[in-house]
PDB file of C-alpha atoms in Angstrom:
ATOM      1  CA  MET M  16     194.256  82.384 197.291  1.00 58.00           C
ATOM      2  CA  ALA M  17     196.107  85.435 195.867  1.00 71.00           C
ATOM      3  CA  ARG M  18     193.002  86.844 194.436  1.00 78.00           C
ATOM      4  CA  TYR M  19     189.857  85.649 192.715  1.00 86.00           C
ATOM      5  CA  GLY M  20     189.377  83.999 189.299  1.00 84.00           C
ATOM      6  CA  GLU M  21     186.982  86.120 186.913  1.00 85.00           C
ATOM      7  CA  PHE M  22     184.203  83.607 187.066  1.00 88.00           C
ATOM      8  CA  ASP M  23     184.796  82.890 190.435  1.00 89.00           C
ATOM      9  CA  LEU M  24     184.312  86.363 191.937  1.00 89.00           C
ATOM     10  CA  ILE M  25     180.936  87.297 189.965  1.00 91.00           C
ATOM     11  CA  ALA M  26     179.529  83.682 191.418  1.00 91.00           C
ATOM     12  CA  SER M  27     180.866  83.736 194.622  1.00 90.00           C
ATOM     13  CA  LEU M  28     180.682  87.716 195.669  1.00 91.00           C
ATOM     14  CA  LEU M  29     179.383  89.640 193.034  1.00 94.00           C
ATOM     15  CA  ALA M  30     176.044  87.569 191.697  1.00 93.00           C
ATOM     16  CA  PRO M  31     174.271  87.559 195.858  1.00 94.00           C
ATOM     17  CA  LEU M  32     174.479  91.502 195.434  1.00 94.00           C
ATOM     18  CA  ALA M  33     172.072  91.164 192.121  1.00 94.00           C
ATOM     19  CA  SER M  34     169.665  88.739 193.694  1.00 93.00           C
ATOM     20  CA  GLY M  35     167.764  91.179 194.413  1.00 90.00           C
ATOM     21  CA  HIS M  36     166.574  92.014 190.994  1.00 94.00           C
ATOM     22  CA  PRO M  37     165.377  90.076 189.033  1.00 91.00           C
ATOM     23  CA  GLY M  38     166.563  91.483 185.297  1.00 95.00           C
ATOM     24  CA  ALA M  39     169.936  91.116 186.295  1.00 93.00           C
ATOM     25  CA  TYR M  40     169.800  87.019 185.704  1.00 92.00           C
ATOM     26  CA  GLY M  41     172.316  86.445 188.812  1.00 93.00           C
ATOM     27  CA  LEU M  42     174.903  88.058 186.602  1.00 93.00           C
ATOM     28  CA  ARG M  43     174.701  85.023 183.752  1.00 91.00           C
ATOM     29  CA  ASP M  44     174.176  87.105 180.931  1.00 89.00           C
ATOM     30  CA  ASP M  45     175.646  89.875 179.601  1.00 90.00           C
ATOM     31  CA  ALA M  46     173.003  92.160 180.558  1.00 93.00           C
ATOM     32  CA  ALA M  47     169.768  93.349 182.443  1.00 94.00           C
ATOM     33  CA  THR M  48     166.347  93.662 181.820  1.00 95.00           C
ATOM     34  CA  ILE M  49     164.499  96.865 183.629  1.00 95.00           C
ATOM     35  CA  ALA M  50     161.665  99.017 183.266  1.00 91.00           C
ATOM     36  CA  PRO M  51     160.503 102.140 185.010  1.00 89.00           C
ATOM     37  CA  GLU M  52     157.104 101.866 186.771  1.00 90.00           C
ATOM     38  CA  ASP M  53     154.530 104.085 184.628  1.00 93.00           C
ATOM     39  CA  GLY M  54     154.472 107.102 185.031  1.00 96.00           C
ATOM     40  CA  HIS M  55     157.956 107.334 185.455  1.00 97.00           C
ATOM     41  CA  GLU M  56     161.288 107.816 183.788  1.00 97.00           C
ATOM     42  CA  PHE M  57     165.098 106.908 184.876  1.00 97.00           C
ATOM     43  CA  VAL M  58     167.893 109.107 185.946  1.00 97.00           C
ATOM     44  CA  VAL M  59     171.156 107.659 184.913  1.00 97.00           C
ATOM     45  CA  THR M  60     174.678 109.001 185.947  1.00 97.00           C
ATOM     46  CA  ALA M  61     178.598 107.310 185.761  1.00 96.00           C
ATOM     47  CA  ASP M  62     180.585 108.396 187.588  1.00 93.00           C
ATOM     48  CA  THR M  63     184.950 106.553 188.039  1.00 94.00           C
ATOM     49  CA  LEU M  64     187.290 106.592 190.784  1.00 93.00           C
ATOM     50  CA  VAL M  65     190.797 105.252 190.271  1.00 94.00           C
ATOM     51  CA  GLU M  66     193.070 104.756 193.039  1.00 92.00           C
ATOM     52  CA  GLY M  67     195.984 107.535 193.717  1.00 87.00           C
ATOM     53  CA  ARG M  68     193.457 110.118 192.451  1.00 85.00           C
ATOM     54  CA  HIS M  69     190.255 109.434 194.029  1.00 87.00           C
ATOM     55  CA  PHE M  70     191.330 106.768 197.291  1.00 87.00           C
ATOM     56  CA  SER M  71     195.052 105.952 198.658  1.00 83.00           C
ATOM     57  CA  GLN M  72     196.481 102.718 197.966  1.00 82.00           C
ATOM     58  CA  GLY M  73     196.318 101.625 201.555  1.00 83.00           C
ATOM     59  CA  ASP M  74     192.395 102.510 202.364  1.00 90.00           C
ATOM     60  CA  ASP M  75     190.576 100.427 203.878  1.00 94.00           C
ATOM     61  CA  ALA M  76     188.869  97.629 200.719  1.00 96.00           C
ATOM     62  CA  GLY M  77     184.846  98.324 202.084  1.00 96.00           C
ATOM     63  CA  ASP M  78     185.410 102.466 202.542  1.00 95.00           C
ATOM     64  CA  ILE M  79     186.423 102.658 198.632  1.00 96.00           C
ATOM     65  CA  ALA M  80     183.352 100.353 197.830  1.00 97.00           C
ATOM     66  CA  ARG M  81     180.935 102.366 199.539  1.00 96.00           C
ATOM     67  CA  LYS M  82     182.571 106.037 198.987  1.00 95.00           C
ATOM     68  CA  ALA M  83     182.305 104.883 194.798  1.00 96.00           C
ATOM     69  CA  LEU M  84     178.857 103.999 195.310  1.00 97.00           C
ATOM     70  CA  ARG M  85     177.365 107.159 197.420  1.00 97.00           C
ATOM     71  CA  ALA M  86     179.393 109.325 194.806  1.00 95.00           C
ATOM     72  CA  ASN M  87     176.735 108.078 192.175  1.00 96.00           C
ATOM     73  CA  LEU M  88     174.270 108.068 194.310  1.00 98.00           C
ATOM     74  CA  SER M  89     174.429 111.359 195.327  1.00 97.00           C
ATOM     75  CA  ASP M  90     173.970 112.897 191.755  1.00 97.00           C
ATOM     76  CA  LEU M  91     171.048 110.995 191.846  1.00 98.00           C
ATOM     77  CA  ALA M  92     169.922 113.078 195.094  1.00 98.00           C
ATOM     78  CA  ALA M  93     170.806 115.862 193.139  1.00 98.00           C
ATOM     79  CA  MET M  94     167.848 115.452 190.473  1.00 98.00           C
ATOM     80  CA  GLY M  95     165.448 114.307 193.208  1.00 98.00           C
ATOM     81  CA  ALA M  96     165.557 110.733 191.791  1.00 98.00           C
ATOM     82  CA  ARG M  97     164.795 107.405 194.154  1.00 97.00           C
ATOM     83  CA  ALA M  98     167.857 104.852 193.653  1.00 97.00           C
ATOM     84  CA  ARG M  99     167.099 101.893 192.064  1.00 97.00           C
ATOM     85  CA  PHE M 100     170.172 100.100 190.555  1.00 97.00           C
ATOM     86  CA  TYR M 101     173.984  99.984 189.457  1.00 98.00           C
ATOM     87  CA  LEU M 102     176.128  98.964 187.555  1.00 97.00           C
ATOM     88  CA  SER M 103     179.749  98.685 188.010  1.00 96.00           C
ATOM     89  CA  SER M 104     183.295  98.138 185.801  1.00 96.00           C
ATOM     90  CA  LEU M 105     186.484  96.913 188.539  1.00 96.00           C
ATOM     91  CA  VAL M 106     189.865  97.045 187.111  1.00 96.00           C
ATOM     92  CA  TRP M 107     192.007  95.061 189.500  1.00 94.00           C
ATOM     93  CA  PRO M 108     195.146  95.482 189.691  1.00 93.00           C
ATOM     94  CA  ASP M 109     197.208  92.324 189.461  1.00 91.00           C
ATOM     95  CA  LYS M 110     198.566  91.571 192.852  1.00 90.00           C
ATOM     96  CA  THR M 111     194.974  92.401 194.335  1.00 92.00           C
ATOM     97  CA  GLU M 112     194.356  89.536 197.099  1.00 93.00           C
ATOM     98  CA  ALA M 113     190.973  87.590 197.607  1.00 94.00           C
ATOM     99  CA  GLU M 114     190.723  89.298 200.866  1.00 95.00           C
ATOM    100  CA  PHE M 115     190.710  92.566 199.824  1.00 95.00           C
ATOM    101  CA  GLN M 116     187.749  91.531 197.062  1.00 95.00           C
ATOM    102  CA  ARG M 117     185.620  89.860 199.756  1.00 96.00           C
ATOM    103  CA  ARG M 118     185.766  93.451 201.843  1.00 96.00           C
ATOM    104  CA  PHE M 119     185.367  95.503 198.963  1.00 96.00           C
ATOM    105  CA  VAL M 120     181.980  93.994 198.108  1.00 96.00           C
ATOM    106  CA  SER M 121     181.078  93.490 201.435  1.00 97.00           C
ATOM    107  CA  GLY M 122     180.854  97.006 201.461  1.00 97.00           C
ATOM    108  CA  TRP M 123     178.203  97.158 198.388  1.00 97.00           C
ATOM    109  CA  ALA M 124     176.528  94.445 200.324  1.00 97.00           C
ATOM    110  CA  ALA M 125     176.118  97.205 203.538  1.00 97.00           C
ATOM    111  CA  ASP M 126     175.142 100.050 201.433  1.00 97.00           C
ATOM    112  CA  GLN M 127     172.785  98.209 199.235  1.00 97.00           C
ATOM    113  CA  GLU M 128     170.781  97.582 202.623  1.00 96.00           C
ATOM    114  CA  ARG M 129     171.400 100.965 203.129  1.00 96.00           C
ATOM    115  CA  TYR M 130     169.806 102.428 200.294  1.00 97.00           C
ATOM    116  CA  GLY M 131     167.713  99.831 198.632  1.00 96.00           C
ATOM    117  CA  VAL M 132     170.011  99.502 195.292  1.00 97.00           C
ATOM    118  CA  THR M 133     170.530  96.277 193.425  1.00 97.00           C
ATOM    119  CA  LEU M 134     173.552  95.513 191.371  1.00 97.00           C
ATOM    120  CA  ILE M 135     172.633  94.462 187.966  1.00 97.00           C
ATOM    121  CA  GLY M 136     175.507  94.065 185.892  1.00 95.00           C
ATOM    122  CA  GLY M 137     179.154  95.194 184.718  1.00 95.00           C
ATOM    123  CA  ASP M 138     182.736  94.108 183.852  1.00 94.00           C
ATOM    124  CA  ILE M 139     185.741  93.198 185.592  1.00 93.00           C
ATOM    125  CA  THR M 140     189.291  93.007 184.421  1.00 93.00           C
ATOM    126  CA  ALA M 141     193.063  92.966 185.332  1.00 92.00           C
ATOM    127  CA  SER M 142     195.833  95.033 184.872  1.00 93.00           C
ATOM    128  CA  PRO M 143     199.129  96.093 186.188  1.00 93.00           C
ATOM    129  CA  GLY M 144     197.223  98.732 188.332  1.00 84.00           C
ATOM    130  CA  PRO M 145     195.779 101.375 189.375  1.00 94.00           C
ATOM    131  CA  PHE M 146     193.006 100.339 190.101  1.00 95.00           C
ATOM    132  CA  VAL M 147     189.655 101.488 189.051  1.00 96.00           C
ATOM    133  CA  ILE M 148     186.269 101.575 189.228  1.00 97.00           C
ATOM    134  CA  GLN M 149     183.748 102.255 187.308  1.00 97.00           C
ATOM    135  CA  ILE M 150     180.198 102.771 188.400  1.00 97.00           C
ATOM    136  CA  THR M 151     176.698 103.414 186.470  1.00 98.00           C
ATOM    137  CA  ALA M 152     173.434 104.263 188.693  1.00 98.00           C
ATOM    138  CA  ILE M 153     170.343 104.249 187.618  1.00 98.00           C
ATOM    139  CA  GLY M 154     167.285 105.873 189.471  1.00 97.00           C
ATOM    140  CA  ASP M 155     163.911 107.401 188.640  1.00 97.00           C
ATOM    141  CA  VAL M 156     161.981 110.181 189.195  1.00 97.00           C
ATOM    142  CA  PRO M 157     158.118 110.486 188.184  1.00 97.00           C
ATOM    143  CA  LEU M 158     157.717 111.704 184.613  1.00 96.00           C
ATOM    144  CA  GLY M 159     159.056 115.349 183.850  1.00 95.00           C
ATOM    145  CA  ARG M 160     159.933 115.891 187.424  1.00 96.00           C
ATOM    146  CA  ALA M 161     164.161 115.442 187.567  1.00 97.00           C
ATOM    147  CA  VAL M 162     165.391 118.749 189.249  1.00 98.00           C
ATOM    148  CA  ARG M 163     168.327 119.901 186.825  1.00 96.00           C
ATOM    149  CA  ARG M 164     170.955 122.889 187.155  1.00 96.00           C
ATOM    150  CA  GLY M 165     169.817 125.087 184.720  1.00 97.00           C
ATOM    151  CA  GLY M 166     165.972 125.664 186.637  1.00 97.00           C
ATOM    152  CA  ALA M 167     167.785 128.517 189.035  1.00 98.00           C
ATOM    153  CA  ARG M 168     165.379 132.096 188.532  1.00 98.00           C
ATOM    154  CA  PRO M 169     166.418 135.358 189.428  1.00 98.00           C
ATOM    155  CA  GLY M 170     165.539 135.772 193.022  1.00 98.00           C
ATOM    156  CA  ASP M 171     166.706 132.368 193.795  1.00 98.00           C
ATOM    157  CA  LEU M 172     167.815 131.719 197.331  1.00 98.00           C
ATOM    158  CA  LEU M 173     171.146 129.726 197.825  1.00 98.00           C
ATOM    159  CA  ALA M 174     170.694 127.123 199.875  1.00 98.00           C
ATOM    160  CA  VAL M 175     172.632 123.827 201.180  1.00 98.00           C
ATOM    161  CA  THR M 176     172.574 120.862 203.393  1.00 98.00           C
ATOM    162  CA  GLY M 177     174.439 119.857 206.100  1.00 98.00           C
ATOM    163  CA  THR M 178     177.472 121.594 206.569  1.00 98.00           C
ATOM    164  CA  ILE M 179     180.805 122.359 204.176  1.00 98.00           C
ATOM    165  CA  GLY M 180     184.294 121.639 204.209  1.00 97.00           C
ATOM    166  CA  ASP M 181     184.545 118.487 206.421  1.00 97.00           C
ATOM    167  CA  ALA M 182     185.874 115.974 203.812  1.00 96.00           C
ATOM    168  CA  GLY M 183     188.533 117.838 203.456  1.00 95.00           C
ATOM    169  CA  LEU M 184     189.997 118.637 206.765  1.00 97.00           C
ATOM    170  CA  GLY M 185     189.048 114.673 207.092  1.00 96.00           C
ATOM    171  CA  LEU M 186     192.008 113.807 204.131  1.00 93.00           C
ATOM    172  CA  ALA M 187     194.079 116.440 205.984  1.00 94.00           C
ATOM    173  CA  CYS M 188     193.389 114.410 209.579  1.00 94.00           C
ATOM    174  CA  ARG M 189     193.955 111.051 208.024  1.00 91.00           C
ATOM    175  CA  THR M 190     196.906 112.044 205.888  1.00 90.00           C
ATOM    176  CA  GLY M 191     198.321 114.039 209.121  1.00 91.00           C
ATOM    177  CA  LYS M 192     198.495 117.112 207.588  1.00 93.00           C
ATOM    178  CA  LEU M 193     196.068 118.445 210.461  1.00 93.00           C
ATOM    179  CA  ASP M 194     196.287 117.694 213.899  1.00 92.00           C
ATOM    180  CA  LEU M 195     192.950 118.256 216.216  1.00 92.00           C
ATOM    181  CA  GLU M 196     191.556 116.320 219.202  1.00 92.00           C
ATOM    182  CA  ASP M 197     190.028 112.910 218.829  1.00 91.00           C
ATOM    183  CA  ARG M 198     186.350 113.527 218.566  1.00 93.00           C
ATOM    184  CA  HIS M 199     186.962 116.780 216.201  1.00 95.00           C
ATOM    185  CA  SER M 200     189.202 114.732 213.811  1.00 95.00           C
ATOM    186  CA  GLN M 201     187.635 111.267 213.820  1.00 95.00           C
ATOM    187  CA  ALA M 202     184.036 112.981 212.861  1.00 96.00           C
ATOM    188  CA  LEU M 203     185.673 115.026 210.287  1.00 97.00           C
ATOM    189  CA  ILE M 204     187.403 111.669 208.782  1.00 95.00           C
ATOM    190  CA  GLU M 205     184.489 109.455 208.705  1.00 95.00           C
ATOM    191  CA  ARG M 206     182.463 112.362 206.772  1.00 95.00           C
ATOM    192  CA  HIS M 207     185.940 111.925 204.177  1.00 94.00           C
ATOM    193  CA  LEU M 208     185.899 108.791 204.075  1.00 93.00           C
ATOM    194  CA  ARG M 209     182.103 107.723 203.964  1.00 93.00           C
ATOM    195  CA  PRO M 210     180.283 110.587 202.692  1.00 94.00           C
ATOM    196  CA  GLU M 211     176.125 110.446 202.692  1.00 96.00           C
ATOM    197  CA  PRO M 212     174.406 110.676 199.882  1.00 97.00           C
ATOM    198  CA  ARG M 213     170.912 113.263 200.829  1.00 98.00           C
ATOM    199  CA  LEU M 214     168.570 110.473 198.973  1.00 97.00           C
ATOM    200  CA  GLY M 215     166.313 110.549 202.008  1.00 96.00           C
ATOM    201  CA  ILE M 216     165.441 114.576 200.367  1.00 98.00           C
ATOM    202  CA  ALA M 217     164.352 113.610 197.287  1.00 97.00           C
ATOM    203  CA  GLU M 218     160.959 114.026 197.176  1.00 97.00           C
ATOM    204  CA  ALA M 219     161.263 117.963 199.212  1.00 98.00           C
ATOM    205  CA  LEU M 220     163.761 118.644 196.451  1.00 98.00           C
ATOM    206  CA  ARG M 221     161.146 118.212 193.735  1.00 98.00           C
ATOM    207  CA  ARG M 222     158.790 119.998 195.676  1.00 98.00           C
ATOM    208  CA  TYR M 223     161.346 122.801 196.388  1.00 98.00           C
ATOM    209  CA  ALA M 224     163.884 123.416 195.069  1.00 98.00           C
ATOM    210  CA  ASN M 225     163.970 125.178 190.899  1.00 98.00           C
ATOM    211  CA  ALA M 226     167.745 123.604 190.240  1.00 98.00           C
ATOM    212  CA  ALA M 227     169.879 121.753 192.577  1.00 98.00           C
ATOM    213  CA  ILE M 228     173.967 120.341 192.064  1.00 98.00           C
ATOM    214  CA  ASP M 229     176.069 117.647 194.284  1.00 97.00           C
ATOM    215  CA  ILE M 230     178.304 119.179 195.969  1.00 97.00           C
ATOM    216  CA  SER M 231     181.599 116.675 194.765  1.00 94.00           C
ATOM    217  CA  ASP M 232     183.773 119.698 193.447  1.00 93.00           C
ATOM    218  CA  GLY M 233     183.117 122.238 196.213  1.00 95.00           C
ATOM    219  CA  LEU M 234     180.973 124.274 197.096  1.00 97.00           C
ATOM    220  CA  ILE M 235     182.117 127.379 195.328  1.00 97.00           C
ATOM    221  CA  ALA M 236     182.423 125.853 192.242  1.00 95.00           C
ATOM    222  CA  ASP M 237     178.721 123.284 192.257  1.00 97.00           C
ATOM    223  CA  ALA M 238     177.025 126.467 193.181  1.00 97.00           C
ATOM    224  CA  GLY M 239     178.637 128.504 189.998  1.00 97.00           C
ATOM    225  CA  HIS M 240     177.482 125.656 187.903  1.00 97.00           C
ATOM    226  CA  ILE M 241     174.037 126.005 188.883  1.00 98.00           C
ATOM    227  CA  ALA M 242     174.188 129.969 187.425  1.00 98.00           C
ATOM    228  CA  LEU M 243     176.172 129.080 184.978  1.00 97.00           C
ATOM    229  CA  ALA M 244     173.334 126.547 183.785  1.00 98.00           C
ATOM    230  CA  SER M 245     170.724 128.665 184.643  1.00 98.00           C
ATOM    231  CA  ASP M 246     172.204 131.778 182.585  1.00 98.00           C
ATOM    232  CA  CYS M 247     172.168 133.435 186.236  1.00 98.00           C
ATOM    233  CA  SER M 248     174.648 135.557 188.648  1.00 98.00           C
ATOM    234  CA  LEU M 249     175.048 133.809 192.054  1.00 98.00           C
ATOM    235  CA  THR M 250     176.470 135.794 195.172  1.00 98.00           C
ATOM    236  CA  ILE M 251     177.919 134.092 197.849  1.00 98.00           C
ATOM    237  CA  ASP M 252     177.643 135.289 201.806  1.00 98.00           C
ATOM    238  CA  LEU M 253     180.565 133.082 203.199  1.00 97.00           C
ATOM    239  CA  GLU M 254     180.038 133.813 207.003  1.00 97.00           C
ATOM    240  CA  ASP M 255     176.739 132.470 206.244  1.00 98.00           C
ATOM    241  CA  MET M 256     178.051 128.932 205.003  1.00 98.00           C
ATOM    242  CA  PRO M 257     176.807 125.950 207.808  1.00 98.00           C
ATOM    243  CA  VAL M 258     180.210 124.794 209.362  1.00 98.00           C
ATOM    244  CA  SER M 259     180.840 121.655 211.998  1.00 97.00           C
ATOM    245  CA  ALA M 260     182.042 122.059 215.095  1.00 97.00           C
ATOM    246  CA  GLY M 261     185.381 120.196 214.081  1.00 97.00           C
ATOM    247  CA  ALA M 262     185.454 122.543 210.944  1.00 97.00           C
ATOM    248  CA  GLN M 263     185.174 125.629 213.337  1.00 97.00           C
ATOM    249  CA  ALA M 264     187.919 124.397 215.453  1.00 96.00           C
ATOM    250  CA  TRP M 265     190.168 124.316 212.750  1.00 97.00           C
ATOM    251  CA  LEU M 266     188.671 128.069 211.506  1.00 97.00           C
ATOM    252  CA  ASP M 267     189.392 129.558 215.319  1.00 96.00           C
ATOM    253  CA  ARG M 268     193.133 128.640 214.613  1.00 95.00           C
ATOM    254  CA  GLN M 269     193.181 130.375 211.508  1.00 95.00           C
ATOM    255  CA  GLN M 270     194.870 134.243 211.136  1.00 94.00           C
ATOM    256  CA  ASP M 271     192.335 134.890 208.467  1.00 95.00           C
ATOM    257  CA  GLU M 272     188.723 133.656 208.725  1.00 96.00           C
ATOM    258  CA  ALA M 273     187.782 134.543 205.388  1.00 95.00           C
ATOM    259  CA  ALA M 274     190.813 132.516 203.877  1.00 95.00           C
ATOM    260  CA  GLY M 275     189.826 129.702 205.586  1.00 96.00           C
ATOM    261  CA  ARG M 276     186.421 130.012 204.399  1.00 97.00           C
ATOM    262  CA  VAL M 277     186.985 129.857 201.132  1.00 96.00           C
ATOM    263  CA  ALA M 278     189.680 126.549 201.586  1.00 96.00           C
ATOM    264  CA  LEU M 279     186.429 124.869 202.852  1.00 97.00           C
ATOM    265  CA  ALA M 280     183.808 125.978 200.218  1.00 97.00           C
ATOM    266  CA  THR M 281     186.552 125.050 197.428  1.00 95.00           C
ATOM    267  CA  SER M 282     187.705 121.860 199.229  1.00 92.00           C
ATOM    268  CA  GLY M 283     184.925 119.556 197.463  1.00 87.00           C
ATOM    269  CA  ASP M 284     184.112 115.915 198.473  1.00 92.00           C
ATOM    270  CA  ASP M 285     181.343 116.687 200.380  1.00 96.00           C
ATOM    271  CA  TYR M 286     178.122 115.187 198.671  1.00 97.00           C
ATOM    272  CA  GLU M 287     176.123 117.831 200.199  1.00 98.00           C
ATOM    273  CA  LEU M 288     173.399 119.177 197.934  1.00 98.00           C
ATOM    274  CA  ALA M 289     173.543 123.258 196.759  1.00 98.00           C
ATOM    275  CA  CYS M 290     169.883 124.187 195.742  1.00 98.00           C
ATOM    276  CA  ALA M 291     167.857 126.876 194.147  1.00 98.00           C
ATOM    277  CA  VAL M 292     165.099 127.357 195.980  1.00 98.00           C
ATOM    278  CA  PRO M 293     162.774 130.194 195.759  1.00 98.00           C
ATOM    279  CA  PRO M 294     162.176 132.753 198.970  1.00 98.00           C
ATOM    280  CA  ASP M 295     158.824 131.586 199.873  1.00 98.00           C
ATOM    281  CA  ARG M 296     159.430 127.896 199.353  1.00 98.00           C
ATOM    282  CA  VAL M 297     162.788 128.497 201.737  1.00 98.00           C
ATOM    283  CA  GLY M 298     160.444 127.636 205.039  1.00 98.00           C
ATOM    284  CA  GLU M 299     158.834 124.651 204.168  1.00 98.00           C
ATOM    285  CA  PHE M 300     162.073 123.028 202.164  1.00 98.00           C
ATOM    286  CA  ALA M 301     163.800 123.450 205.424  1.00 98.00           C
ATOM    287  CA  ASP M 302     161.471 122.131 207.735  1.00 98.00           C
ATOM    288  CA  ALA M 303     161.118 118.784 205.350  1.00 98.00           C
ATOM    289  CA  CYS M 304     164.996 118.690 205.322  1.00 98.00           C
ATOM    290  CA  ARG M 305     164.638 118.691 209.423  1.00 97.00           C
ATOM    291  CA  HIS M 306     161.893 115.881 209.615  1.00 97.00           C
ATOM    292  CA  ALA M 307     164.889 114.177 207.622  1.00 96.00           C
ATOM    293  CA  GLY M 308     167.651 114.707 209.989  1.00 96.00           C
ATOM    294  CA  LEU M 309     169.096 117.495 207.959  1.00 97.00           C
ATOM    295  CA  GLY M 310     169.957 121.058 208.130  1.00 97.00           C
ATOM    296  CA  LEU M 311     169.352 123.425 205.553  1.00 98.00           C
ATOM    297  CA  THR M 312     171.222 126.834 205.682  1.00 98.00           C
ATOM    298  CA  VAL M 313     170.684 129.684 203.135  1.00 98.00           C
ATOM    299  CA  LEU M 314     173.919 131.077 202.614  1.00 98.00           C
ATOM    300  CA  GLY M 315     173.501 133.029 198.828  1.00 98.00           C
ATOM    301  CA  ARG M 316     171.360 134.581 195.829  1.00 98.00           C
ATOM    302  CA  PHE M 317     170.932 134.370 192.080  1.00 98.00           C
ATOM    303  CA  ASP M 318     170.154 137.582 189.874  1.00 98.00           C
ATOM    304  CA  ALA M 319     170.069 138.793 187.188  1.00 98.00           C
ATOM    305  CA  GLY M 320     173.361 138.801 185.201  1.00 97.00           C
ATOM    306  CA  GLU M 321     176.160 136.240 185.211  1.00 95.00           C
ATOM    307  CA  GLY M 322     179.675 135.185 187.453  1.00 95.00           C
ATOM    308  CA  VAL M 323     179.223 134.230 190.903  1.00 97.00           C
ATOM    309  CA  THR M 324     180.195 136.508 193.702  1.00 97.00           C
ATOM    310  CA  VAL M 325     181.931 135.528 196.712  1.00 97.00           C
ATOM    311  CA  ARG M 326     182.162 137.359 199.935  1.00 97.00           C
ATOM    312  CA  HIS M 327     182.480 137.797 203.815  1.00 96.00           C
ATOM    313  CA  ARG M 328     181.154 140.087 205.841  1.00 95.00           C
ATOM    314  CA  GLY M 329     180.283 142.219 202.693  1.00 94.00           C
ATOM    315  CA  LYS M 330     184.190 142.380 201.300  1.00 95.00           C
ATOM    316  CA  THR M 331     184.202 140.539 198.057  1.00 95.00           C
ATOM    317  CA  ARG M 332     186.839 137.637 197.584  1.00 93.00           C
ATOM    318  CA  GLU M 333     189.160 136.716 194.430  1.00 87.00           C
ATOM    319  CA  ILE M 334     189.272 133.359 194.035  1.00 85.00           C
ATOM    320  CA  SER M 335     192.098 131.950 192.457  1.00 79.00           C
ATOM    321  CA  ARG M 336     190.231 127.919 192.544  1.00 76.00           C
ATOM    322  CA  ALA M 337     186.763 127.120 192.385  1.00 71.00           C
ATOM    323  CA  GLY M 338     187.094 123.842 193.789  1.00 66.00           C
ATOM    324  CA  PHE M 339     188.602 120.399 192.514  1.00 59.00           C
ATOM    325  CA  THR M 340     189.481 119.768 188.768  1.00 55.00           C
ATOM    326  CA  HIS M 341     189.986 116.501 187.613  1.00 52.00           C
ATOM    327  CA  PHE M 342     192.800 117.206 184.445  1.00 47.00           C
TER     328      PHE M 342
END
């Protein structure tokens, strides 16, 4: 079987993913019905992943599916939302085989159980290539409580979850451009292939943060988006940036530590959260993150003014590229 036909794929593989929501109607209609809970509103986001740009042709189908979904769930996490539903449009290359399709959908099935989301619709078609995945994810928040980019205030501290730069190093390990000990390279590759959307701290984010964004294009670029949207300036101190054991092993090889930290802070695909938090709330927010098994690190400050200043041990660094851009 070269690949599933359109309606066989929907009935056999995708419809079971919709069984958790009656308003999906088993994917037998052209649209779904959903309604927010009383006192809540929807948060909606969309992303597109293209083979050759966001993932490689030889990548595991399940990993491709998971990363596509998790990238969208990360956007919901950054707004303090609970993830609920998703829709997807898939453009399968003509050469796609049925086994690849089955592995792809099994990746979604695993993450639906992990994150409590349900597929409720979308579209499928075919083309000569490349493989294109478009996902629209839907979450909800208490009415008026979504955390936005533009809420930072002068005096707020820049805090980030987790560690920064792992995904970029993981890609380098996977493509043979970087050779580290197996214990480090495997951990970094896992971070590249299977990012973790920080949905578990949604309530704490709403309670303690004035603004947030997920770090998909690079720490400096994305934290800069908060500053720009909030009409604030931002200073980032790279020596305080949290790094994993694998990233530290890579940094130890660099002649210029500051340049290495800039590379980590601009590499993207970490899907951690960058947050603007008032100083008197940082401790409680860190405790909430710790309770969720996640570290929180302060590495900068928002002030009146504009622009982003990047420093390392008090010395300003000129940044030629703040992060990934799509075009």
